[in-house]
Tab-separated table of C-alpha atoms in Angstrom:
chain	number	residue	atom	x	y	z
A	1	UNK	CA	160.846	300.299	32.698
A	2	UNK	CA	162.780	300.838	29.451
A	3	UNK	CA	166.051	301.957	30.991
A	4	UNK	CA	169.108	300.068	32.085
A	5	UNK	CA	172.069	300.977	34.281
A	6	UNK	CA	175.145	300.592	32.125
A	7	UNK	CA	177.638	301.785	34.846
A	8	UNK	CA	177.675	303.776	38.083
A	9	UNK	CA	175.614	306.876	37.506
A	10	UNK	CA	175.141	305.999	33.815
A	11	UNK	CA	171.867	304.931	32.223
A	12	UNK	CA	170.428	304.154	28.843
A	13	UNK	CA	166.876	304.835	28.101
A	14	UNK	CA	165.911	302.477	25.283
A	15	UNK	CA	164.123	304.349	22.572
A	16	UNK	CA	162.183	301.606	21.018
A	17	UNK	CA	160.819	301.798	17.363
A	18	UNK	CA	161.381	304.766	15.171
A	19	UNK	CA	161.000	307.822	15.702
A	20	UNK	CA	162.435	307.234	19.168
A	21	UNK	CA	166.123	306.957	19.721
A	22	UNK	CA	168.261	305.761	22.628
A	23	UNK	CA	169.058	308.224	25.230
A	24	UNK	CA	172.060	308.357	27.418
A	25	UNK	CA	171.621	309.812	30.847
A	26	UNK	CA	174.281	310.678	33.510
A	27	UNK	CA	172.949	311.290	36.999
A	28	UNK	CA	175.841	312.534	39.225
A	29	UNK	CA	176.626	316.027	40.445
A	30	UNK	CA	174.752	317.039	37.260
A	31	UNK	CA	172.105	315.470	35.215
A	32	UNK	CA	173.061	315.122	31.583
A	33	UNK	CA	170.927	313.901	28.779
A	34	UNK	CA	172.503	312.865	25.399
A	35	UNK	CA	170.060	312.739	22.593
A	36	UNK	CA	166.659	313.233	24.396
A	37	UNK	CA	164.616	311.398	21.658
A	38	UNK	CA	163.346	308.581	23.915
A	39	UNK	CA	159.792	308.543	25.220
A	40	UNK	CA	159.653	311.437	27.621
A	41	UNK	CA	157.636	309.331	30.268
A	42	UNK	CA	160.476	306.769	30.242
A	43	UNK	CA	162.967	309.550	30.903
A	44	UNK	CA	160.762	310.997	33.655
A	45	UNK	CA	160.416	307.646	35.279
A	46	UNK	CA	164.210	307.102	35.286
A	47	UNK	CA	164.851	310.456	36.801
A	48	UNK	CA	162.078	309.935	39.441
A	49	UNK	CA	163.596	306.569	40.437
A	50	UNK	CA	166.863	308.573	41.153
A	51	UNK	CA	165.068	311.368	43.088
A	52	UNK	CA	165.244	313.836	40.194
A	53	UNK	CA	162.756	315.439	37.781
A	54	UNK	CA	162.901	316.781	34.280
A	55	UNK	CA	163.488	320.212	35.831
A	56	UNK	CA	166.752	318.979	37.201
A	57	UNK	CA	168.406	318.317	33.904
A	58	UNK	CA	171.586	320.519	33.687
A	59	UNK	CA	172.752	319.675	30.164
A	60	UNK	CA	171.490	318.287	26.880
A	61	UNK	CA	174.112	317.111	24.379
A	62	UNK	CA	173.047	316.440	20.808
A	63	UNK	CA	175.020	313.815	18.897
A	64	UNK	CA	173.798	314.902	15.427
A	65	UNK	CA	170.934	316.923	13.803
A	66	UNK	CA	168.477	314.108	12.867
A	67	UNK	CA	165.010	315.042	14.289
A	68	UNK	CA	164.755	311.882	16.430
A	69	UNK	CA	167.857	312.860	18.243
A	70	UNK	CA	166.824	316.490	18.981
A	71	UNK	CA	163.286	315.627	19.993
A	72	UNK	CA	162.243	317.104	23.389
A	73	UNK	CA	165.430	319.353	23.519
A	74	UNK	CA	163.554	322.687	23.580
A	75	UNK	CA	160.842	321.183	25.836
A	76	UNK	CA	163.568	320.169	28.337
A	77	UNK	CA	165.270	323.600	27.880
A	78	UNK	CA	162.003	325.331	28.701
A	79	UNK	CA	161.395	323.154	31.916
A	80	UNK	CA	164.890	323.176	33.319
A	81	UNK	CA	166.777	326.014	31.645
A	82	UNK	CA	169.512	323.427	30.787
A	83	UNK	CA	172.285	324.334	28.550
A	84	UNK	CA	172.356	322.727	25.093
A	85	UNK	CA	175.570	321.493	23.653
A	86	UNK	CA	176.345	320.418	20.087
A	87	UNK	CA	179.348	320.387	17.656
A	88	UNK	CA	180.165	323.108	15.267
A	89	UNK	CA	178.246	321.501	12.343
A	90	UNK	CA	175.185	320.642	14.382
A	91	UNK	CA	174.877	324.016	16.286
A	92	UNK	CA	174.089	326.315	13.365
A	93	UNK	CA	171.606	323.745	11.956
A	94	UNK	CA	169.811	323.493	15.328
A	95	UNK	CA	169.894	327.293	15.586
A	96	UNK	CA	168.279	327.697	12.162
A	97	UNK	CA	165.619	325.053	11.375
A	98	UNK	CA	165.499	326.138	7.800
A	99	UNK	CA	169.176	325.396	7.378
A	100	UNK	CA	168.504	322.009	9.145
A	101	UNK	CA	165.847	321.121	6.639
A	102	UNK	CA	168.116	322.082	3.614
A	103	UNK	CA	171.012	320.047	5.110
A	104	UNK	CA	168.627	317.037	5.489
A	105	UNK	CA	167.591	317.417	1.824
A	106	UNK	CA	164.130	319.020	2.435
A	107	UNK	CA	164.597	322.351	0.685
A	108	UNK	CA	161.591	324.606	-0.020
A	109	UNK	CA	159.697	323.238	-2.949
A	110	UNK	CA	160.772	319.576	-2.264
A	111	UNK	CA	157.827	317.304	-3.209
A	112	UNK	CA	157.665	315.527	0.163
A	113	UNK	CA	158.849	318.383	2.491
A	114	UNK	CA	155.279	319.068	3.833
A	115	UNK	CA	154.665	315.334	4.591
A	116	UNK	CA	158.085	315.140	6.227
A	117	UNK	CA	157.300	318.300	8.415
A	118	UNK	CA	153.916	316.747	9.287
A	119	UNK	CA	155.636	313.515	10.356
A	120	UNK	CA	158.271	315.316	12.399
A	121	UNK	CA	155.714	317.566	14.137
A	122	UNK	CA	153.404	314.726	14.969
A	123	UNK	CA	155.976	312.114	16.123
A	124	UNK	CA	159.088	314.020	17.230
A	125	UNK	CA	157.765	316.507	19.752
A	126	UNK	CA	159.259	320.006	19.380
A	127	UNK	CA	162.351	319.115	17.194
A	128	UNK	CA	161.430	321.891	14.882
A	129	UNK	CA	160.945	324.432	17.714
A	130	UNK	CA	163.271	327.391	17.537
A	131	UNK	CA	166.139	327.260	19.960
A	132	UNK	CA	169.843	328.047	20.419
A	133	UNK	CA	172.927	325.884	21.251
A	134	UNK	CA	174.607	327.323	24.286
A	135	UNK	CA	177.891	325.500	23.953
A	136	UNK	CA	179.734	324.484	20.737
A	137	UNK	CA	181.962	321.498	21.309
A	138	UNK	CA	184.720	320.097	19.255
A	139	UNK	CA	186.500	316.751	18.787
A	140	UNK	CA	188.308	315.807	21.972
A	141	UNK	CA	186.450	318.279	24.242
A	142	UNK	CA	185.461	316.954	27.651
A	143	UNK	CA	182.563	317.262	30.007
A	144	UNK	CA	183.291	316.454	33.772
A	145	UNK	CA	180.162	315.685	35.844
A	146	UNK	CA	181.306	314.575	39.187
A	147	UNK	CA	182.566	311.029	38.802
A	148	UNK	CA	181.834	310.871	35.154
A	149	UNK	CA	183.845	312.380	32.195
A	150	UNK	CA	182.466	312.481	28.668
A	151	UNK	CA	184.752	313.152	25.726
A	152	UNK	CA	183.516	314.183	22.251
A	153	UNK	CA	184.491	311.860	19.367
A	154	UNK	CA	183.914	313.292	16.054
A	155	UNK	CA	182.650	310.458	13.825
A	156	UNK	CA	181.321	311.744	10.492
A	157	UNK	CA	179.621	309.050	8.408
A	158	UNK	CA	176.114	308.555	9.589
A	159	UNK	CA	175.831	312.281	8.944
A	160	UNK	CA	178.717	314.838	8.452
A	161	UNK	CA	177.852	316.274	11.980
A	162	UNK	CA	177.766	312.902	13.753
A	163	UNK	CA	179.646	312.498	17.065
A	164	UNK	CA	179.833	309.822	19.668
A	165	UNK	CA	180.493	310.349	23.422
A	166	UNK	CA	183.286	308.400	25.026
A	167	UNK	CA	182.588	307.752	28.713
A	168	UNK	CA	185.935	307.739	30.294
A	169	UNK	CA	184.789	306.164	33.507
A	170	UNK	CA	184.116	303.213	33.018
A	171	UNK	CA	185.712	303.226	29.460
A	172	UNK	CA	182.676	303.044	27.164
A	173	UNK	CA	181.497	304.684	24.020
A	174	UNK	CA	177.962	305.865	23.323
A	175	UNK	CA	177.699	305.461	19.496
A	176	UNK	CA	174.267	306.759	18.604
A	177	UNK	CA	172.959	305.281	15.282
A	178	UNK	CA	176.109	303.287	14.793
A	179	UNK	CA	174.849	299.831	13.775
A	180	UNK	CA	177.467	297.186	14.615
A	181	UNK	CA	175.473	294.257	13.318
A	182	UNK	CA	176.253	292.623	10.114
A	183	UNK	CA	173.514	294.966	8.475
A	184	UNK	CA	175.253	298.172	9.435
A	185	UNK	CA	176.594	300.751	9.526
A	186	UNK	CA	174.630	301.673	6.474
A	187	UNK	CA	172.245	304.552	6.105
A	188	UNK	CA	170.716	305.554	2.765
A	189	UNK	CA	170.872	309.381	3.051
A	190	UNK	CA	172.716	311.706	0.600
A	191	UNK	CA	174.600	313.195	3.459
A	192	UNK	CA	175.836	309.806	4.667
A	193	UNK	CA	179.287	308.373	3.857
């Protein structure tokens, strides 16, 4: 299986090669999924190993608007009626996919917009589906899920809307797309800093 337990009730589903991303999963009094861009079958297997299903997901949290991180969000919402949480920059972009495309540099008339949309639609299931963020979060906001508390850390750089999740118990940080190797944390996108 491509998941590991990184703490009590806390799992990481390893995304693998692009366009999949790592997915943080908390299975406690609630089931929480941060960045559901992993292989959906790997997520399903992890949940089944913990006597849960995709329908048991209570909350999806999005760390930023990149398509690989919002993949499966609306699919999971349709299955489980889970709430979707994102920060004040990500939320309006998720709610209006045309704004998202413009934010990512793919405005109408861009020479590769059609190729980008085709790639996204074929590899990142449902990330261009229309949907609405239910809860807008801000830097320092907390989510309490039984024995686990997550705190939003606003970390612009990878994208202006990027955020990490601090896991207060057992004192960890989920830093999606933060490359801590000697190569990173570089990303060649106009919105990156």
